[in-house]
Short mmCIF file of C-alpha atoms in Angstrom, two decimals:
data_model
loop_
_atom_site.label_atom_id
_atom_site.label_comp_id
_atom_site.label_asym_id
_atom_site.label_seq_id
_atom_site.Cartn_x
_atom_site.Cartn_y
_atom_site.Cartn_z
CA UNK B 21 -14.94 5.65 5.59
CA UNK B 22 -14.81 4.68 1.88
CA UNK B 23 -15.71 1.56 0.54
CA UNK B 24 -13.22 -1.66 -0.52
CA UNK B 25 -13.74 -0.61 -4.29
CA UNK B 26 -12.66 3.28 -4.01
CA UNK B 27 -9.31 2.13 -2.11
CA UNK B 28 -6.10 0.60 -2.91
CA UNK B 29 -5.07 -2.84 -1.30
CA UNK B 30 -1.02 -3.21 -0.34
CA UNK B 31 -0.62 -6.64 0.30
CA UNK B 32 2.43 -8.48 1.86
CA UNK B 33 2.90 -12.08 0.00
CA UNK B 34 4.59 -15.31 1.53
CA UNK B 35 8.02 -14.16 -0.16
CA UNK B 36 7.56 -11.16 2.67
CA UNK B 37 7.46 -8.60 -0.29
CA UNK B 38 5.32 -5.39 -0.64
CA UNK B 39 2.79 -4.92 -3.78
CA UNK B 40 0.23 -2.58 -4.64
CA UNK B 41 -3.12 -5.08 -5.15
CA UNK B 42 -5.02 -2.58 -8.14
CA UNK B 43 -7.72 -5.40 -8.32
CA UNK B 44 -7.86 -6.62 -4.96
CA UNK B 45 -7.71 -10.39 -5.86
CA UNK B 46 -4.04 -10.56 -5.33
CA UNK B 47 -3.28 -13.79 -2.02
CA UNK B 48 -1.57 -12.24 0.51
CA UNK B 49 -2.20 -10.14 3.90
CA UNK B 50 -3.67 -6.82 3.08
CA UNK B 51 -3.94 -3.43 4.20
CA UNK B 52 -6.26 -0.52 2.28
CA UNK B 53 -5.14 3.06 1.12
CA UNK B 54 -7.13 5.33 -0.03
CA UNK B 55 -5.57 6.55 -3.71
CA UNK B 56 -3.43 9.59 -2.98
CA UNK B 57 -0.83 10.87 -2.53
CA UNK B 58 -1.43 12.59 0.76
CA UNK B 59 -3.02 9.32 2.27
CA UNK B 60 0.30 7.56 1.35
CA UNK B 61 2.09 10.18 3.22
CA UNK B 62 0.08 10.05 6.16
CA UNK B 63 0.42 6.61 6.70
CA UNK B 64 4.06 6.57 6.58
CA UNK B 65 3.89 9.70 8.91
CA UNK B 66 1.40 7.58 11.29
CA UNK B 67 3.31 4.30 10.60
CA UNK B 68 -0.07 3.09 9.90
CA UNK B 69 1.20 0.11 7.69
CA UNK B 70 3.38 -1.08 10.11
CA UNK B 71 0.68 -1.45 12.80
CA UNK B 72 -1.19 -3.16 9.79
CA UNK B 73 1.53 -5.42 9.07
CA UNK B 74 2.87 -5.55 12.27
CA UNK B 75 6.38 -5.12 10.98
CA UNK B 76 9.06 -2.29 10.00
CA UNK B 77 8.63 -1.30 6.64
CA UNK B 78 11.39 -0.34 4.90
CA UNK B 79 11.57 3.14 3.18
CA UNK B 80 12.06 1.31 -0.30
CA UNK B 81 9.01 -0.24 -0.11
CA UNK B 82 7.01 3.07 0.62
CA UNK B 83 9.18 4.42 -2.60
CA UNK B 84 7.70 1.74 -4.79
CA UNK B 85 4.48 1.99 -3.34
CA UNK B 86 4.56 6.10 -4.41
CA UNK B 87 5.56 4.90 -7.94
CA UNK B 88 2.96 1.97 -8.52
CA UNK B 89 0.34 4.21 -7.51
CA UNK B 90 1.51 7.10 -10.04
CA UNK B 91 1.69 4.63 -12.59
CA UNK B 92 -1.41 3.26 -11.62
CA UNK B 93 -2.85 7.41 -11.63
CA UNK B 94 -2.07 7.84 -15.18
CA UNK B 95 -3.50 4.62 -16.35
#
């Protein structure tokens, strides 16, 4: 287990779309990843979002979600 602060929030707004929540202060349902690459994977392997969510996710989302947090990795 790893605190709120060492993970990365994906939140699902009212509009029903997918962002990566850096700060954590972002309204909207949330879910936490741990920032990697290999958690990222997992939970697509594990579907771990969707049980989260409680909805499909479509594999665009995941692809953004893989380049906010690289972007977010070389900040």
């Amino acid at each position: 287990m790893k605190s709120k602060k060492e993970m990365l929030r994906v939140i699902r707004t009212s509009e029903g779309e997918f962002l990566l929540d850096a700060t954590g202060k972002k309204n909207g349902r949330g879910a936490y990843l741990c920032p990697s690459r290999a958690c990222l994977e997992k939970a697509i392997k594990g579907k771990g979002l969707e049980r989260s969510f409680q909805q499909a996710i479509p594999r665009e989302v995941y692809e953004t979600l893989e380049r906010e947090m690289r972007e977010i990795d070389t900040e």
